[in-house]
Structures are given as C-alpha cells and as structure tokens.
Amino acid sequence: MSKPLLRIPYTDLPLPSVIAPASASTLPGAIAALHRFFVAPSPGDLPASAVVLTGAGLSVASGLADYRGVKGTYKVNKTYRPIYYPEFLKKLHGYLRAVVCTSCKNEFSRNEFQEKLATLNPKWAELLERALKSGALDTEDPVERRFKGLKVNPDGDVDLPDAPYTTFRYPSCPKCLSSPPKNADGHQHVVQVDTDGAWKLPSTAGILKPAVVMFGESIDNHIKHAAEEAIDNAGKLLVVGTSLATYSAWRLAKRAQDRGMPIAIISMGGIRGEDKFFAGMDPNQEGEQGVRVALSTDDLLPALLSALRNDVAPSEAPTQASLQASFGNRGVFKDMLS
C-alpha cells in the first residue's frame, strides 16, 4: 500500500479521560456540572458568554461512525484514509448555505446553486419531486423511507434509484464565467459552459464546492482570525465531539486556556493534551472551573438544554421523569446536525 500523501494525526486510541468533577460520570451528574459551568460567573474580567468548538464526533448521533473511538474508523480499519481534497471536489458534501469558487474564492447562495442543479439535471429533479410527494422525507424511519422509495446513506446522501450519475451536470462560477481569473503563471484561465449553462471542458477554473474547509485544504486567514476573535470575545469554552487531534482545533482550546477561560469538554475517549487543560483545577470544584464528560451527546445535550431552559439548580439531580421529557429535544438536536 502506498504511503498517504497527508499525515493523519492521532489514529491510535488516546489515553482514557479523567472525568471532572467525578460526579459527571453519570447523566444527572454531568447535567448538573455543565449547568453550573454555564451559570457560574466567568473569572476575572472575562465576558459572561460562552463559545462552542465542535468536531466530527457531533455527527455520530446522526448515524456516522466516529474516527478515534474504540469502534472508530481508524481503529477498525487500519488502512482507512479520509477523502482527499481532489475527491471532495467531485461531490457536494457539507454546508447547505453557501458554495465557494475554488478559483476566485467568491461565495454564492447554495439555494440558487440548487435551483441551477435542478434545471441542468431534470431527471434528478423529477426523482426528488417524486420522493417529496411520497412523503419519504417526512419521516426519520429508514425502513419507512425505503418503503416509500427513498434510501438515505449514513452520511446523509440520498440514494435515488435509476438516477443518471454519469451525466450529472454542474453550473459554473458566474464570476469566473464573466471574467476568467489568471493562473499562477499569469495566463488567463478558460471557463466555458454548454448551451444550458453547465460547466464543460476545456475549462480550467470556475468550479464550485460547499463553503467548508475540506481535509487537506488550508484554512483561510479570515476564518482563522474569526475563530480567534470568537475565543477572545468569550469567557468560557465548550468543546463537543472532538479529540482536538488537528492543530487548528487544539490551538483554539489552548488559546482559551491561556486567557484563563474555564473549559468544558464533552467527548467520548481521550483528548489531545487534556491533562494540561485541567491541570491545577480544584478537585472539589463542581463544574464552575471546568468539566470533563465522556457521555453520548445524543443523550446529554438534549437533557442539558432542558435543564438550562428550566433553570434546574446545579445542586438538584434531574429526576428520571425530567430526563425522559428532555428526550423530546432530540429531534431539534438532530435537525441542527443536518
């Protein structure tokens, strides 16, 4: 097997987590600790607001496998590698609000992009309309969806039968089409479309992709600065569903720590350098200085949301009835992930 082009950090299991406070090992205890974390005043002159840093583990609740857990992809499949940037460009995974041009870097509405996709691919539009009319998208039950003619893969992609995959057409970046940019050599790119407006060869620019940072892609400076400003303008940091294995994520948590911000981490399995994030913390604190929880977000976050909405006092352990009632928030949580 050839050596990967990019190094994948921390593919082995991280060290076990040390739960803090110790009572946070149970669901009621974790809710109480996180409630105290949020309602306690920020230390010093730090703002009262909190900033949230999330990772791919947040999507496990929607059916995706994790990467670095006991049953994670890197653990189960030693030869696995992520989808690299050139492969991502062939697909339209991710971010549903905007697309960005890989050449000129301008962003455009995903809704307008989808309308153009429907115009360029009428067969696909017809299949989607049929699925909508059947009510297949009105249920979360995969069995019922399949019965109504719609199969959804764990990553959220819809598998439409008889769909013409080999002739799928994409619109071009409108800015590059009207004014082709120059390449690194100073020569002008070629951007052409067919009579329907679909990008075609020999075009060398004007390709649109979801406006997210993909594996192997550098983070733009304005995104880095925006993330740093979010940390600098908050008084607490909540980390959810990430091992902080990538430096871009770890440095933000380290920045928060250097500012003296209390940090709460919700993630299954160990965290990169987590012993340092909680070093020097009072062993008798109850969540106001920091929290480390290793419970499923699918159970914890909806229950925490209910506790915060109902303003359950940190000293009060939520009753079984209140925990069951909180599960009604799961739908909201999963909608947030989609």
Short mmCIF file of C-alpha atoms in Angstrom, two decimals:
data_model
loop_
_atom_site.label_atom_id
_atom_site.label_comp_id
_atom_site.label_asym_id
_atom_site.label_seq_id
_atom_site.Cartn_x
_atom_site.Cartn_y
_atom_site.Cartn_z
CA MET A 1 0.00 0.00 0.00
CA SER A 2 1.40 3.41 -0.92
CA LYS A 3 2.23 5.94 1.78
CA PRO A 4 -0.54 8.51 2.40
CA LEU A 5 0.06 11.95 0.90
CA LEU A 6 -1.04 13.59 4.16
CA ARG A 7 -0.25 12.57 7.72
CA ILE A 8 -3.36 11.69 9.72
CA PRO A 9 -2.72 12.67 13.36
CA TYR A 10 -3.53 10.52 16.39
CA THR A 11 -5.03 7.43 14.75
CA ASP A 12 -4.36 5.28 17.85
CA LEU A 13 -6.66 5.33 20.86
CA PRO A 14 -5.93 8.29 23.15
CA LEU A 15 -5.44 7.84 26.88
CA PRO A 16 -8.59 7.35 28.97
CA SER A 17 -10.25 10.52 30.20
CA VAL A 18 -10.28 11.69 33.82
CA ILE A 19 -13.88 12.78 34.47
CA ALA A 20 -14.24 16.10 36.27
CA PRO A 21 -15.96 16.54 38.57
CA ALA A 22 -16.19 12.85 39.49
CA SER A 23 -19.98 13.12 39.73
CA ALA A 24 -20.09 13.89 35.97
CA SER A 25 -19.66 10.18 35.20
CA THR A 26 -23.46 9.80 35.28
CA LEU A 27 -26.01 11.60 33.13
CA PRO A 28 -27.62 13.53 36.03
CA GLY A 29 -24.18 14.40 37.40
CA ALA A 30 -22.93 15.60 34.02
CA ILE A 31 -26.01 17.77 33.53
CA ALA A 32 -25.56 19.32 36.98
CA ALA A 33 -21.85 20.01 36.38
CA LEU A 34 -22.44 21.56 32.96
CA HIS A 35 -25.33 23.63 34.30
CA ARG A 36 -23.03 25.03 36.98
CA PHE A 37 -20.35 25.62 34.33
CA PHE A 38 -22.70 27.84 32.33
CA VAL A 39 -24.42 29.72 35.15
CA ALA A 40 -21.29 30.42 37.23
CA PRO A 41 -19.71 33.87 36.69
CA SER A 42 -16.71 33.96 34.37
CA PRO A 43 -13.42 34.52 36.22
CA GLY A 44 -11.87 37.97 36.40
CA ASP A 45 -12.92 40.41 33.72
CA LEU A 46 -13.83 37.75 31.16
CA PRO A 47 -17.21 38.09 29.39
CA ALA A 48 -20.19 36.04 30.55
CA SER A 49 -20.68 34.50 27.09
CA ALA A 50 -19.50 31.05 26.01
CA VAL A 51 -18.11 29.89 22.68
CA VAL A 52 -18.58 26.35 21.32
CA LEU A 53 -15.96 24.33 19.42
CA THR A 54 -17.39 21.23 17.72
CA GLY A 55 -15.87 18.34 15.79
CA ALA A 56 -16.90 15.40 13.63
CA GLY A 57 -17.95 13.43 16.71
CA LEU A 58 -21.04 15.60 16.93
CA SER A 59 -22.36 13.79 13.84
CA VAL A 60 -22.21 10.33 15.45
CA ALA A 61 -25.75 10.89 16.74
CA SER A 62 -26.97 11.02 13.13
CA GLY A 63 -25.52 7.60 12.30
CA LEU A 64 -21.98 8.39 11.16
CA ALA A 65 -19.09 6.40 12.63
CA ASP A 66 -16.55 8.21 14.76
CA TYR A 67 -12.85 8.33 13.85
CA ARG A 68 -10.80 7.75 17.00
CA GLY A 69 -13.10 5.88 19.40
CA VAL A 70 -12.93 2.21 20.43
CA LYS A 71 -15.04 1.32 17.38
CA GLY A 72 -13.84 4.28 15.35
CA THR A 73 -12.89 4.11 11.70
CA TYR A 74 -9.15 4.47 12.34
CA LYS A 75 -9.26 1.68 14.94
CA VAL A 76 -11.41 -0.78 12.98
CA ASN A 77 -9.88 -0.14 9.55
CA LYS A 78 -6.12 0.37 9.77
CA THR A 79 -5.87 1.10 6.04
CA TYR A 80 -8.56 3.78 6.04
CA ARG A 81 -7.75 7.25 4.80
CA PRO A 82 -10.03 10.29 4.60
CA ILE A 83 -11.38 11.59 1.30
CA TYR A 84 -8.74 13.94 -0.04
CA TYR A 85 -9.40 17.40 -1.43
CA PRO A 86 -9.44 16.48 -5.18
CA GLU A 87 -12.00 13.75 -4.46
CA PHE A 88 -14.16 16.12 -2.43
CA LEU A 89 -14.42 18.44 -5.43
CA LYS A 90 -16.28 15.73 -7.31
CA LYS A 91 -19.00 15.69 -4.66
CA LEU A 92 -21.21 18.22 -2.92
CA HIS A 93 -20.93 17.12 0.72
CA GLY A 94 -21.40 19.55 3.56
CA TYR A 95 -22.51 23.12 4.19
CA LEU A 96 -26.04 23.80 2.93
CA ARG A 97 -25.99 27.61 2.93
CA ALA A 98 -23.24 28.59 0.51
CA VAL A 99 -20.88 27.38 -2.17
CA VAL A 100 -17.48 28.89 -2.91
CA CYS A 101 -15.49 29.05 -6.12
CA THR A 102 -12.18 27.18 -5.94
CA SER A 103 -10.62 29.74 -8.29
CA CYS A 104 -11.84 33.24 -7.38
CA LYS A 105 -12.94 32.35 -3.79
CA ASN A 106 -16.27 34.20 -4.12
CA GLU A 107 -19.24 32.70 -2.27
CA PHE A 108 -22.71 32.17 -3.71
CA SER A 109 -26.08 31.08 -2.33
CA ARG A 110 -26.50 27.32 -2.08
CA ASN A 111 -30.23 27.73 -2.77
CA GLU A 112 -29.55 29.42 -6.12
CA PHE A 113 -26.95 26.76 -6.85
CA GLN A 114 -29.51 24.01 -6.13
CA GLU A 115 -32.04 25.65 -8.47
CA LYS A 116 -29.46 25.62 -11.26
CA LEU A 117 -28.64 21.99 -10.50
CA ALA A 118 -32.32 21.11 -10.86
CA THR A 119 -32.52 22.92 -14.21
CA LEU A 120 -29.39 21.19 -15.52
CA ASN A 121 -30.45 17.76 -14.23
CA PRO A 122 -34.23 17.40 -14.81
CA LYS A 123 -34.20 13.63 -14.25
CA TRP A 124 -32.77 14.13 -10.75
CA ALA A 125 -35.27 16.90 -10.05
CA GLU A 126 -38.08 14.57 -11.10
CA LEU A 127 -36.86 11.79 -8.80
CA LEU A 128 -36.57 14.20 -5.89
CA GLU A 129 -40.07 15.58 -6.52
CA ARG A 130 -41.41 12.03 -6.53
CA ALA A 131 -39.73 11.35 -3.18
CA LEU A 132 -41.22 14.52 -1.72
CA LYS A 133 -44.72 13.64 -2.90
CA SER A 134 -44.45 10.12 -1.44
CA GLY A 135 -43.75 11.59 2.00
CA ALA A 136 -40.41 9.80 2.23
CA LEU A 137 -38.75 12.92 3.62
CA ASP A 138 -41.43 13.40 6.28
CA THR A 139 -40.16 10.52 8.42
CA GLU A 140 -36.87 9.69 10.17
CA ASP A 141 -37.60 5.94 9.99
CA PRO A 142 -35.18 4.45 7.40
CA VAL A 143 -37.45 1.43 6.84
CA GLU A 144 -40.43 3.67 6.08
CA ARG A 145 -38.28 5.85 3.83
CA ARG A 146 -37.12 2.83 1.82
CA PHE A 147 -40.72 1.62 1.58
CA LYS A 148 -41.64 4.98 0.07
CA GLY A 149 -38.82 4.77 -2.45
CA LEU A 150 -36.06 6.72 -0.73
CA LYS A 151 -32.81 5.32 0.63
CA VAL A 152 -30.60 7.59 2.75
CA ASN A 153 -27.00 6.62 3.46
CA PRO A 154 -25.49 7.21 6.95
CA ASP A 155 -23.66 10.31 5.67
CA GLY A 156 -26.98 11.88 4.72
CA ASP A 157 -26.67 11.33 0.97
CA VAL A 158 -29.87 10.29 -0.76
CA ASP A 159 -29.52 7.18 -2.92
CA LEU A 160 -32.02 7.61 -5.76
CA PRO A 161 -32.73 4.54 -7.93
CA ASP A 162 -32.29 4.94 -11.68
CA ALA A 163 -30.57 8.30 -11.22
CA PRO A 164 -28.23 9.20 -14.14
CA TYR A 165 -25.00 9.62 -12.15
CA THR A 166 -22.69 9.61 -15.19
CA THR A 167 -24.37 12.59 -16.84
CA PHE A 168 -24.79 14.83 -13.80
CA ARG A 169 -24.01 18.45 -14.71
CA TYR A 170 -22.86 21.40 -12.61
CA PRO A 171 -23.17 25.16 -13.09
CA SER A 172 -20.05 27.26 -13.44
CA CYS A 173 -18.96 30.06 -11.14
CA PRO A 174 -20.77 33.10 -12.61
CA LYS A 175 -17.93 35.48 -11.78
CA CYS A 176 -15.26 33.33 -13.42
CA LEU A 177 -17.50 32.84 -16.43
CA SER A 178 -17.88 36.58 -16.97
CA SER A 179 -14.28 37.40 -16.05
CA PRO A 180 -11.91 34.38 -16.08
CA PRO A 181 -9.13 34.76 -13.48
CA LYS A 182 -5.42 34.32 -14.14
CA ASN A 183 -3.48 31.26 -13.07
CA ALA A 184 -0.18 31.19 -11.17
CA ASP A 185 1.74 31.69 -14.43
CA GLY A 186 -0.18 34.84 -15.26
CA HIS A 187 -2.15 33.25 -18.09
CA GLN A 188 -5.92 33.61 -18.18
CA HIS A 189 -7.97 30.56 -17.24
CA VAL A 190 -10.51 29.10 -19.66
CA VAL A 191 -14.11 28.96 -18.39
CA GLN A 192 -16.78 27.64 -20.74
CA VAL A 193 -20.36 26.38 -20.43
CA ASP A 194 -22.65 24.47 -22.78
CA THR A 195 -25.88 25.83 -24.24
CA ASP A 196 -27.72 25.04 -20.97
CA GLY A 197 -25.14 26.76 -18.78
CA ALA A 198 -23.31 23.68 -17.49
CA TRP A 199 -19.55 23.84 -16.87
CA LYS A 200 -17.66 21.97 -19.59
CA LEU A 201 -14.16 21.15 -20.75
CA PRO A 202 -11.66 22.55 -21.64
CA SER A 203 -12.48 24.84 -18.69
CA THR A 204 -9.65 25.17 -16.17
CA ALA A 205 -11.42 27.25 -13.49
CA GLY A 206 -14.85 28.18 -12.14
CA ILE A 207 -15.55 25.01 -10.11
CA LEU A 208 -17.87 25.47 -7.13
CA LYS A 209 -17.74 23.49 -3.89
CA PRO A 210 -19.51 23.66 -0.49
CA ALA A 211 -18.11 26.55 1.55
CA VAL A 212 -16.38 24.34 4.12
CA VAL A 213 -12.72 23.56 4.77
CA MET A 214 -12.08 20.05 3.48
CA PHE A 215 -9.44 17.53 4.57
CA GLY A 216 -6.06 18.59 3.20
CA GLU A 217 -7.21 22.15 2.50
CA SER A 218 -5.66 25.18 4.19
CA ILE A 219 -7.85 27.38 6.37
CA ASP A 220 -8.19 30.91 5.03
CA ASN A 221 -6.72 33.64 7.21
CA HIS A 222 -10.06 35.40 7.65
CA ILE A 223 -11.55 32.17 9.06
CA LYS A 224 -8.60 31.75 11.44
CA HIS A 225 -8.96 35.33 12.63
CA ALA A 226 -12.73 34.98 13.06
CA ALA A 227 -12.24 31.85 15.19
CA GLU A 228 -9.61 33.59 17.30
CA GLU A 229 -11.89 36.58 17.79
CA ALA A 230 -14.69 34.27 18.90
CA ILE A 231 -12.39 32.87 21.58
CA ASP A 232 -11.15 36.31 22.62
CA ASN A 233 -14.69 37.68 22.96
CA ALA A 234 -15.97 34.86 25.19
CA GLY A 235 -15.47 33.92 28.82
CA LYS A 236 -15.91 30.14 28.60
CA LEU A 237 -15.25 27.39 26.05
CA LEU A 238 -17.41 24.32 25.43
CA VAL A 239 -15.71 21.61 23.35
CA VAL A 240 -18.06 18.98 21.87
CA GLY A 241 -17.34 15.86 19.82
CA THR A 242 -13.67 16.38 19.01
CA SER A 243 -10.39 14.88 20.19
CA LEU A 244 -8.61 18.14 19.25
CA ALA A 245 -6.28 15.98 17.14
CA THR A 246 -5.97 18.63 14.44
CA TYR A 247 -3.77 21.56 15.33
CA SER A 248 -6.34 24.08 14.09
CA ALA A 249 -8.76 22.87 16.79
CA TRP A 250 -6.20 22.32 19.55
CA ARG A 251 -4.70 25.80 19.21
CA LEU A 252 -8.12 27.39 19.82
CA ALA A 253 -8.57 25.40 23.03
CA LYS A 254 -5.02 26.34 24.05
CA ARG A 255 -5.78 29.99 23.31
CA ALA A 256 -8.82 29.79 25.58
CA GLN A 257 -6.75 28.20 28.33
CA ASP A 258 -4.07 30.88 28.05
CA ARG A 259 -6.80 33.51 28.53
CA GLY A 260 -7.89 31.81 31.76
CA MET A 261 -11.23 30.65 30.34
CA PRO A 262 -12.97 27.71 32.06
CA ILE A 263 -13.20 24.80 29.61
CA ALA A 264 -15.85 22.06 29.43
CA ILE A 265 -15.23 19.07 27.16
CA ILE A 266 -17.90 16.60 26.05
CA SER A 267 -16.31 13.81 24.03
CA MET A 268 -16.07 10.03 24.08
CA GLY A 269 -12.45 8.93 24.57
CA GLY A 270 -9.32 10.93 25.23
CA ILE A 271 -8.42 14.45 24.14
CA ARG A 272 -5.12 15.73 22.83
CA GLY A 273 -3.25 17.14 25.84
CA GLU A 274 -6.35 17.12 28.03
CA ASP A 275 -4.34 16.64 31.24
CA LYS A 276 -2.90 20.12 30.71
CA PHE A 277 -6.33 21.69 30.16
CA PHE A 278 -7.45 20.62 33.63
CA ALA A 279 -4.15 20.88 35.50
CA GLY A 280 -4.36 22.85 38.74
CA MET A 281 -8.13 22.66 38.93
CA ASP A 282 -9.58 22.35 42.44
CA PRO A 283 -10.54 18.66 42.86
CA ASN A 284 -13.56 19.75 44.93
CA GLN A 285 -14.99 22.14 42.33
CA GLU A 286 -18.40 21.20 40.95
CA GLY A 287 -18.15 22.44 37.38
CA GLU A 288 -17.56 26.17 37.66
CA GLN A 289 -13.82 25.78 36.91
CA GLY A 290 -14.18 23.15 34.20
CA VAL A 291 -15.95 19.96 33.20
CA ARG A 292 -14.83 16.75 31.51
CA VAL A 293 -17.61 14.42 30.36
CA ALA A 294 -17.40 11.22 28.29
CA LEU A 295 -21.08 10.60 27.59
CA SER A 296 -23.02 10.43 24.33
CA THR A 297 -24.08 13.84 23.03
CA ASP A 298 -27.32 12.23 21.82
CA ASP A 299 -28.34 11.69 25.45
CA LEU A 300 -26.55 14.58 27.12
CA LEU A 301 -27.17 17.67 25.00
CA PRO A 302 -30.99 17.46 24.80
CA ALA A 303 -31.15 16.87 28.57
CA LEU A 304 -28.74 19.75 29.22
CA LEU A 305 -30.84 22.02 27.01
CA SER A 306 -33.94 21.18 29.04
CA ALA A 307 -32.09 21.81 32.32
CA LEU A 308 -30.89 25.21 31.15
CA ARG A 309 -34.32 26.15 29.83
CA ASN A 310 -35.98 25.10 33.08
CA ASP A 311 -33.13 26.60 35.14
CA VAL A 312 -32.58 23.44 37.21
CA ALA A 313 -30.29 24.34 40.11
CA PRO A 314 -26.85 22.68 39.87
CA SER A 315 -27.36 21.02 43.24
CA GLU A 316 -30.54 19.34 42.04
CA ALA A 317 -30.20 15.98 40.31
CA PRO A 318 -32.70 15.83 37.43
CA THR A 319 -35.46 13.30 38.03
CA GLN A 320 -36.00 10.35 35.72
CA ALA A 321 -39.21 11.99 34.52
CA SER A 322 -37.40 15.20 33.59
CA LEU A 323 -34.72 13.22 31.77
CA GLN A 324 -37.37 11.36 29.78
CA ALA A 325 -39.09 14.65 28.95
CA SER A 326 -35.79 16.07 27.74
CA PHE A 327 -35.56 13.42 25.04
CA GLY A 328 -38.19 15.41 23.18
CA ASN A 329 -35.36 17.76 22.26
CA ARG A 330 -33.56 15.05 20.31
CA GLY A 331 -35.35 15.97 17.11
CA VAL A 332 -34.18 19.56 17.43
CA PHE A 333 -30.63 18.35 18.10
CA LYS A 334 -30.57 16.12 15.02
CA ASP A 335 -32.09 18.83 12.84
CA MET A 336 -29.25 21.08 13.98
CA LEU A 337 -26.73 18.50 12.72
CA SER A 338 -28.26 18.15 9.26
#
